[in-house]
N, CA and C of each residue as an Amber inpcrd file, in Angstrom:
protein
   420
   0.1620000   9.7860000  14.9860000   1.1260000   9.6970000  13.9170000
   2.1300000  10.8220000  14.0970000   3.3770000  10.4750000  14.0490000
   4.3890000  11.5010000  14.2440000   4.5050000  12.3680000  12.9920000
   4.9080000  13.5990000  13.2040000   5.0850000  14.4940000  12.0590000
   6.2130000  13.9890000  11.1670000   7.2070000  13.3240000  11.7570000
   8.3030000  12.7610000  10.9560000   7.7960000  11.6790000  10.0140000
   6.9480000  10.8090000  10.5150000   6.3860000   9.7440000   9.6890000
   5.5800000  10.3550000   8.5380000   4.7690000  11.3260000   8.8620000
   3.9510000  12.0150000   7.8480000   4.8500000  12.7130000   6.8250000
   5.8740000  13.3690000   7.3100000   6.8160000  14.0840000   6.4350000
   7.5680000  13.0990000   5.5280000   8.0470000  11.9900000   6.1060000
   8.7620000  10.9790000   5.3200000   7.8540000  10.3820000   4.2460000
   6.6150000  10.0850000   4.6200000   5.6670000   9.5120000   3.6590000
   5.3790000  10.5030000   2.5340000   5.2000000  11.7620000   2.8890000
   4.9240000  12.7920000   1.8860000   6.0970000  12.9350000   0.9230000
   7.3110000  13.0070000   1.4510000   8.4900000  13.1550000   0.5970000
   8.6700000  11.9410000  -0.3070000   8.4960000  10.7540000   0.2500000
   8.6430000   9.5400000  -0.5450000   7.5750000   9.4930000  -1.6380000
   6.3620000   9.8750000  -1.2970000   5.2730000   9.9160000  -2.2840000
   5.6430000  10.8510000  -3.4360000   6.1460000  12.0380000  -3.1180000
   6.5580000  12.9850000  -4.1560000   7.6850000  12.4080000  -5.0120000
   8.6730000  11.7810000  -4.3640000   9.7930000  11.1780000  -5.0890000
   9.3150000  10.0710000  -6.0250000   8.4200000   9.2180000  -5.5280000
   7.9010000   8.1300000  -6.3520000   7.0730000   8.6690000  -7.5210000
   6.2480000   9.6710000  -7.2500000   5.4230000  10.2650000  -8.3170000
   6.3000000  10.8310000  -9.4290000   7.3570000  11.5180000  -9.0600000
   8.1970000  12.1910000 -10.0560000   9.1250000  11.2390000 -10.8070000
   9.2650000  10.0140000 -10.3290000  10.1940000   9.0820000 -10.9760000
   9.4870000   7.8710000 -11.5930000   8.1830000   7.9520000 -11.7680000
   7.4310000   6.8300000 -12.3350000   7.8150000   6.5890000 -13.7930000
   7.8200000   5.3180000 -14.1380000   7.9430000   4.9080000 -15.5370000
   6.7340000   4.0310000 -15.8300000   6.4010000   3.8770000 -17.0600000
   5.3400000   2.9460000 -17.4560000   4.0080000   3.2240000 -16.7650000
   3.5660000   4.4700000 -16.7800000   2.2850000   4.8060000 -16.1620000
   1.1390000   4.2450000 -16.9910000   0.1150000   3.7790000 -16.2760000
  -1.0800000   3.2350000 -16.9250000  -2.2710000   3.3810000 -15.9940000
  -3.4280000   3.0460000 -16.4940000  -4.6410000   3.1080000 -15.6860000
  -4.6560000   1.9250000 -14.7240000  -4.8360000   2.2130000 -13.4440000
  -4.8430000   1.1920000 -12.3930000  -6.1960000   1.1460000 -11.7040000
  -6.4560000   0.0750000 -11.0150000  -7.6700000  -0.0570000 -10.2060000
  -7.6720000   0.9870000  -9.0990000  -6.5880000   1.0480000  -8.3280000
  -6.4260000   2.0560000  -7.2930000  -6.8200000   1.6320000  -5.8880000
  -7.5130000   0.5120000  -5.7490000  -7.9030000   0.0100000  -4.4260000
  -8.0360000  -1.5100000  -4.4910000  -7.0430000  -2.1410000  -5.0710000
  -7.1010000  -3.5790000  -5.3230000  -6.6530000  -4.3590000  -4.0890000
  -7.6230000  -4.9670000  -3.4350000  -7.3540000  -5.8350000  -2.2830000
  -8.4170000  -6.9170000  -2.2400000  -8.2770000  -7.8440000  -1.3100000
  -9.1340000  -9.0320000  -1.2760000 -10.6260000  -8.7070000  -1.2420000
 -11.0090000  -7.6050000  -0.6180000 -12.4260000  -7.2530000  -0.5300000
 -13.0060000  -6.7130000  -1.8190000 -12.1460000  -6.3470000  -2.7400000
 -12.5990000  -5.8040000  -4.0160000 -12.3760000  -6.7600000  -5.1860000
 -12.1480000  -8.0210000  -4.8820000 -12.0330000  -9.0430000  -5.9190000
 -13.0320000 -10.1450000  -5.5700000 -13.9790000 -10.3430000  -6.4650000
 -15.0500000 -11.3190000  -6.2350000 -15.0640000 -12.3520000  -7.3520000
 -15.6160000 -13.5200000  -7.0420000 -15.7560000 -14.5490000  -8.0740000
 -17.2000000 -14.5780000  -8.5510000 -17.3650000 -14.4140000  -9.8470000
 -18.6800000 -14.4550000 -10.4820000 -18.7760000 -15.7830000 -11.2420000
 -19.8880000 -16.4920000 -11.0710000 -20.0110000 -17.8190000 -11.6850000
 -19.9330000 -17.7750000 -13.2110000 -20.2970000 -16.6580000 -13.8110000
 -20.2500000 -16.5610000 -15.2670000 -18.9590000 -15.9210000 -15.7910000
 -18.4660000 -14.9260000 -15.0860000 -17.3060000 -14.1650000 -15.5840000
 -15.9930000 -14.5440000 -14.9200000 -16.0230000 -15.3240000 -13.8760000
 -14.7970000 -15.6630000 -13.1630000 -14.4610000 -14.5640000 -12.1650000
 -13.1700000 -14.2930000 -11.9560000 -12.7200000 -13.2890000 -10.9930000
 -12.9360000 -11.8970000 -11.5530000 -13.5380000 -11.0390000 -10.7310000
 -13.8750000  -9.6750000 -11.1430000 -13.4120000  -8.6940000 -10.0650000
 -12.7190000  -7.6480000 -10.4820000 -12.3240000  -6.5760000  -9.5620000
 -13.4450000  -5.5320000  -9.5580000 -13.9010000  -5.1730000  -8.3580000
 -14.9820000  -4.1950000  -8.2270000 -14.4680000  -2.9090000  -7.5760000
 -15.2800000  -1.8870000  -7.6040000 -15.0190000  -0.6130000  -6.9410000
 -13.6950000   0.0330000  -7.3570000 -13.4440000   0.1390000  -8.6710000
 -12.1930000   0.7670000  -9.0970000 -12.1870000   2.2630000  -8.8090000
 -10.9930000   2.7830000  -8.5360000 -10.8240000   4.2200000  -8.2960000
 -10.3030000   4.9340000  -9.5360000  -9.7410000   4.1820000 -10.4800000
  -9.2490000   4.7760000 -11.7080000  -8.0470000   5.6850000 -11.5020000
  -6.9850000   5.1430000 -10.9620000  -5.7630000   5.8930000 -10.6830000
  -4.7930000   5.7170000 -11.8530000  -4.1240000   6.7850000 -12.2330000
  -3.0920000   6.7150000 -13.2560000  -1.7430000   6.6460000 -12.5600000
  -0.9660000   5.5920000 -12.8400000   0.3350000   5.4530000 -12.1990000
   1.0440000   4.1950000 -12.6300000   2.1710000   3.9400000 -11.9950000
   2.9380000   2.7370000 -12.3200000   2.3340000   1.5350000 -11.5880000
   2.5190000   0.3340000 -12.1290000   1.9180000  -0.8600000 -11.5120000
   2.3310000  -1.0900000 -10.0600000   3.5230000  -0.6680000  -9.6600000
   3.9700000  -0.8560000  -8.2800000   3.0410000  -0.1850000  -7.2780000
   2.3830000   0.8780000  -7.6890000   1.4330000   1.5940000  -6.8230000
   0.2860000   0.6770000  -6.3910000  -0.1180000  -0.2040000  -7.2700000
  -1.3320000  -1.0080000  -7.0810000  -1.2850000  -1.9470000  -5.8850000
  -0.1090000  -2.3110000  -5.4210000   0.0250000  -3.3400000  -4.3800000
  -0.2320000  -2.8090000  -2.9730000  -0.1660000  -1.5110000  -2.7740000
  -0.2930000  -0.9290000  -1.4370000  -1.5280000  -1.3610000  -0.6670000
  -2.6870000  -1.3320000  -1.3180000  -3.9330000  -1.7000000  -0.6230000
  -3.9220000  -3.1630000  -0.2060000  -3.3440000  -4.0120000  -1.0350000
  -3.2840000  -5.4360000  -0.6970000  -2.3980000  -5.6830000   0.5250000
  -1.3430000  -4.8820000   0.6800000  -0.4300000  -5.0800000   1.8120000
  -0.9890000  -4.5510000   3.1300000  -2.0020000  -3.6820000   3.0840000
  -2.5660000  -3.1720000   4.3470000  -3.9730000  -3.7270000   4.6220000
  -4.2550000  -4.8580000   4.0610000  -5.5380000  -5.5170000   4.2630000
  -5.3220000  -7.0000000   4.5080000  -6.2630000  -7.6600000   5.1580000
  -7.5940000  -7.2240000   5.5700000  -7.5490000  -6.4080000   6.8630000
  -8.0900000  -5.2160000   6.8000000  -8.0630000  -4.2950000   7.9360000
  -8.7380000  -4.9020000   9.1620000  -9.6930000  -5.7980000   8.9460000
 -10.4000000  -6.4330000  10.0660000  -9.5030000  -7.4080000  10.8340000
  -8.4000000  -7.8100000  10.2180000  -7.4800000  -8.7760000  10.8280000
  -6.0370000  -8.3030000  10.6510000  -5.6610000  -7.2420000  11.3600000
  -4.3120000  -6.6970000  11.1680000  -3.1930000  -7.6810000  11.5120000
  -3.4950000  -8.6680000  12.3410000  -2.4530000  -9.6460000  12.6700000
  -1.9650000 -10.3710000  11.4130000  -2.7760000 -10.3570000  10.3680000
  -2.4030000 -11.0000000   9.1050000  -1.3110000 -10.2160000   8.3820000
  -1.3000000  -8.8970000   8.5200000  -0.3570000  -8.1030000   7.7210000
   0.6620000  -7.3010000   8.5260000   0.6780000  -7.4330000   9.8450000
   1.5990000  -6.6270000  10.6480000   2.8830000  -7.3540000  11.0650000
   3.0450000  -8.5650000  10.6840000   4.2560000  -9.3120000  11.0060000
   5.3190000  -9.0090000   9.9500000   6.5100000  -8.5300000  10.3500000
   7.5400000  -8.1890000   9.3600000   7.8490000  -9.3020000   8.3550000
   7.9090000 -10.5410000   8.8190000   8.1690000 -11.6540000   7.8850000
   7.0420000 -11.7950000   6.8740000   5.8130000 -11.5590000   7.3110000
   4.6660000 -11.6340000   6.4050000   4.7340000 -10.5160000   5.3710000
   5.0710000  -9.3120000   5.8170000   5.1970000  -8.1810000   4.8990000
   6.2520000  -8.4960000   3.8430000   7.4240000  -8.9390000   4.2840000
   8.5040000  -9.2710000   3.3470000   8.0800000 -10.3910000   2.4010000
   7.3960000 -11.4020000   2.9280000   6.9570000 -12.5240000   2.0970000
   5.9390000 -12.1070000   1.0500000   4.9510000 -11.3190000   1.4630000
   3.9370000 -10.8450000   0.5140000   4.5750000  -9.9300000  -0.5240000
   5.4350000  -9.0520000  -0.0690000   6.1240000  -8.1240000  -0.9590000
   6.9460000  -8.8950000  -1.9980000   7.7370000  -9.8380000  -1.5290000
   8.5930000 -10.6250000  -2.4130000   7.7640000 -11.4270000  -3.4180000
   6.7370000 -12.0860000  -2.9390000   5.8910000 -12.9180000  -3.7960000
   5.2040000 -12.0780000  -4.8730000   4.5680000 -10.9950000  -4.4590000
   3.8340000 -10.1650000  -5.4190000   4.7760000  -9.4880000  -6.4160000
   5.8760000  -8.9450000  -5.9340000   6.8220000  -8.2770000  -6.8290000
   7.4220000  -9.2750000  -7.8210000   7.7630000 -10.4600000  -7.3450000
   8.3540000 -11.4690000  -8.2120000   7.3510000 -11.9490000  -9.2670000
   6.1910000 -12.3330000  -8.8380000   5.2010000 -12.8850000  -9.7770000
   4.6630000 -11.8500000 -10.7560000   4.5960000 -10.6080000 -10.3080000
   4.0840000  -9.5470000 -11.1810000   5.2100000  -8.7840000 -11.8840000
   6.4470000  -9.1960000 -11.6250000   7.6410000  -8.5750000 -12.2160000
   7.6760000  -7.0670000 -11.9390000   7.5570000  -6.7380000 -10.6470000
   7.5740000  -5.3470000 -10.1970000   8.8320000  -5.0780000  -9.3800000
   9.1710000  -3.8260000  -9.2390000  10.2940000  -3.4070000  -8.4240000
   9.8610000  -3.4100000  -6.9520000  10.3910000  -4.3410000  -6.1710000
   9.9600000  -4.5170000  -4.7800000  10.2130000  -3.2720000  -3.9300000
  11.3030000  -2.5540000  -4.1900000  11.5930000  -1.3450000  -3.4190000
  10.5310000  -0.2760000  -3.6540000  10.1020000  -0.1380000  -4.8970000
   9.0600000   0.8530000  -5.2180000   7.7090000   0.4120000  -4.6560000
   7.4230000  -0.8840000  -4.7090000   6.1730000  -1.3880000  -4.1100000
   6.1460000  -1.0420000  -2.6280000   7.2420000  -1.2970000  -1.9300000
   7.3160000  -1.0020000  -0.4970000   7.1680000   0.4940000  -0.2450000
   7.8130000   1.3070000  -1.0510000   7.7080000   2.7580000  -0.8920000
   6.2740000   3.2500000  -1.0670000   5.6210000   2.7890000  -2.1190000
   4.2230000   3.1730000  -2.3270000   3.3440000   2.6840000  -1.1790000
   3.5730000   1.4650000  -0.7300000   2.7550000   0.8940000   0.3450000
   2.9090000   1.6940000   1.6320000   4.1420000   2.1030000   1.9470000
   4.3860000   2.9270000   3.1350000   3.6430000   4.2620000   3.0200000
   3.8290000   4.9490000   1.9070000   3.1840000   6.2540000   1.7140000
   1.6590000   6.1290000   1.7440000   1.1370000   5.0810000   1.1370000
  -0.3110000   4.8820000   1.1230000  -0.8740000   4.5430000   2.5000000
  -0.1180000   3.8040000   3.3010000  -0.5860000   3.4680000   4.6500000
  -0.7590000   4.7390000   5.4790000   0.2080000   5.6440000   5.3790000
   0.1090000   6.9180000   6.0950000  -1.0290000   7.7590000   5.5150000
  -1.1060000   7.8260000   4.1950000  -2.1570000   8.6090000   3.5430000
  -3.5520000   8.0870000   3.8930000  -3.7130000   6.7800000   3.9470000
  -5.0110000   6.1970000   4.2940000  -5.4340000   6.6170000   5.7080000
  -4.4870000   6.6600000   6.6340000  -4.7940000   7.1050000   8.0030000
  -5.1420000   8.5930000   8.0220000  -4.4350000   9.3860000   7.2240000
  -4.7450000  10.8230000   7.1340000  -6.1610000  11.0100000   6.6050000
  -6.5280000  10.2540000   5.5740000  -7.8820000  10.3600000   5.0140000
  -8.9400000  10.0140000   6.0540000  -8.6720000   8.9830000   6.8680000
  -9.6220000   8.6400000   7.9240000  -9.8150000   9.8180000   8.8750000
  -8.7040000  10.4240000   9.2860000  -8.7920000  11.5850000  10.1890000
  -9.5640000  12.7290000   9.5390000  -9.3060000  12.9610000   8.2560000
 -10.0310000  14.0200000   7.5510000 -11.5290000  13.7330000   7.4840000
 -11.8880000  12.4470000   7.4900000 -13.2970000  12.0450000   7.4800000
 -13.9170000  12.0540000   8.8750000 -13.1390000  12.4910000   9.8730000
 -13.6650000  12.5900000  11.2250000 -13.5340000  11.3270000  12.0580000
 -12.8150000  10.3390000  11.5540000 -12.6110000   9.0950000  12.2900000
 -11.4330000   9.2890000  13.2530000 -11.6160000   8.8860000  14.4920000
 -10.5270000   8.9590000  15.4640000  -9.5090000   7.8660000  15.1340000
  -8.3110000   8.2850000  14.8100000  -7.2500000   7.3410000  14.4340000
  -6.1450000   7.4460000  15.4690000  -6.0310000   6.4160000  16.2910000
  -4.9840000   6.4180000  17.3100000  -3.6540000   6.0170000  16.6760000
  -2.5750000   6.2640000  17.3960000  -1.2470000   5.9280000  16.8850000
  -1.0430000   4.4220000  16.7350000  -1.9070000   3.6140000  17.3640000
  -1.7740000   2.1710000  17.1980000  -2.7170000   1.6210000  16.1250000
  -3.3200000   2.4980000  15.3260000  -4.1670000   2.0420000  14.2200000
  -3.3300000   1.1230000  13.3300000  -3.9190000   0.0470000  12.8110000
  -3.1440000  -0.9110000  12.0160000  -2.3830000  -0.3030000  10.8340000
  -2.9430000   0.6760000  10.1550000  -2.2290000   1.2580000   9.0140000
  -1.0130000   2.0480000   9.4670000  -1.1290000   2.7220000  10.5980000
   0.0340000   3.4480000  11.1220000   1.0650000   2.4750000  11.6810000
   0.5910000   1.4040000  12.3040000   1.5110000   0.3620000  12.7830000
   2.2610000  -0.2420000  11.5990000   1.5660000  -0.4830000  10.4970000
   2.2130000  -1.0130000   9.2900000   3.2670000  -0.0360000   8.7820000
   2.9350000   1.2480000   8.7420000   3.8950000   2.2570000   8.2820000
   5.1390000   2.2490000   9.1690000   4.9600000   2.1370000  10.4880000
   6.1110000   2.1190000  11.3970000   6.9850000   0.8780000  11.1790000
   6.3700000  -0.2350000  10.8170000   7.1360000  -1.4590000  10.5400000
   7.8670000  -1.3300000   9.2080000   7.2090000  -0.7200000   8.2300000
   7.8000000  -0.5940000   6.8930000   8.9290000   0.4310000   6.8370000
   8.8660000   1.4530000   7.6700000   9.8450000   2.5450000   7.5960000
  11.2900000   2.0400000   7.6890000  11.6400000   1.2090000   8.6720000
  13.0170000   0.7060000   8.7120000  13.3280000  -0.2390000   7.5440000
  12.3120000  -0.9290000   7.0290000  12.5220000  -1.7950000   5.8650000
  12.9590000  -0.9650000   4.6630000  12.3830000   0.2110000   4.5290000
  12.7440000   1.1210000   3.4410000  14.2150000   1.5250000   3.5450000
  14.6360000   1.8450000   4.7540000  16.0130000   2.2860000   4.9620000
  17.0060000   1.1670000   4.6840000  16.6420000  -0.0610000   5.0250000
  17.5330000  -1.2030000   4.7690000  17.6860000  -1.4620000   3.2820000
  16.6910000  -1.1390000   2.4860000  16.7050000  -1.4240000   1.0460000
  17.4500000  -0.3540000   0.2540000  17.7300000   0.7970000   0.8440000
  18.4030000   1.8780000   0.1030000  19.8720000   1.6850000   0.0230000
């Protein structure tokens, strides 16, 4: 991971944190692996992290999963399509969703390294961040 990518993600994260509106309690790790169907209760979100923030933050984990199949989320058209669909249906600011997703993708890779996992520059989350970075610039 380049220091520029890390620096850009850190700065964007700080900017997004300081400009949040409508903060609320979020799941914090909402993606396909943490949503299960229970025969009695219907759809249930499991393994919440309990993050306080704006709803746009919540989409980041969904955009970088399923980690086991990065080909599903590394295509620019797929990223734009998922981003557009989720932001539209959930009435979220797509630019902020993309910003949070970029910062979280870099942060997730940093956490892996801190946990002692070898994270190469072609790791899917870093590849996603590299694809998202120019998308961010086009939206500004």
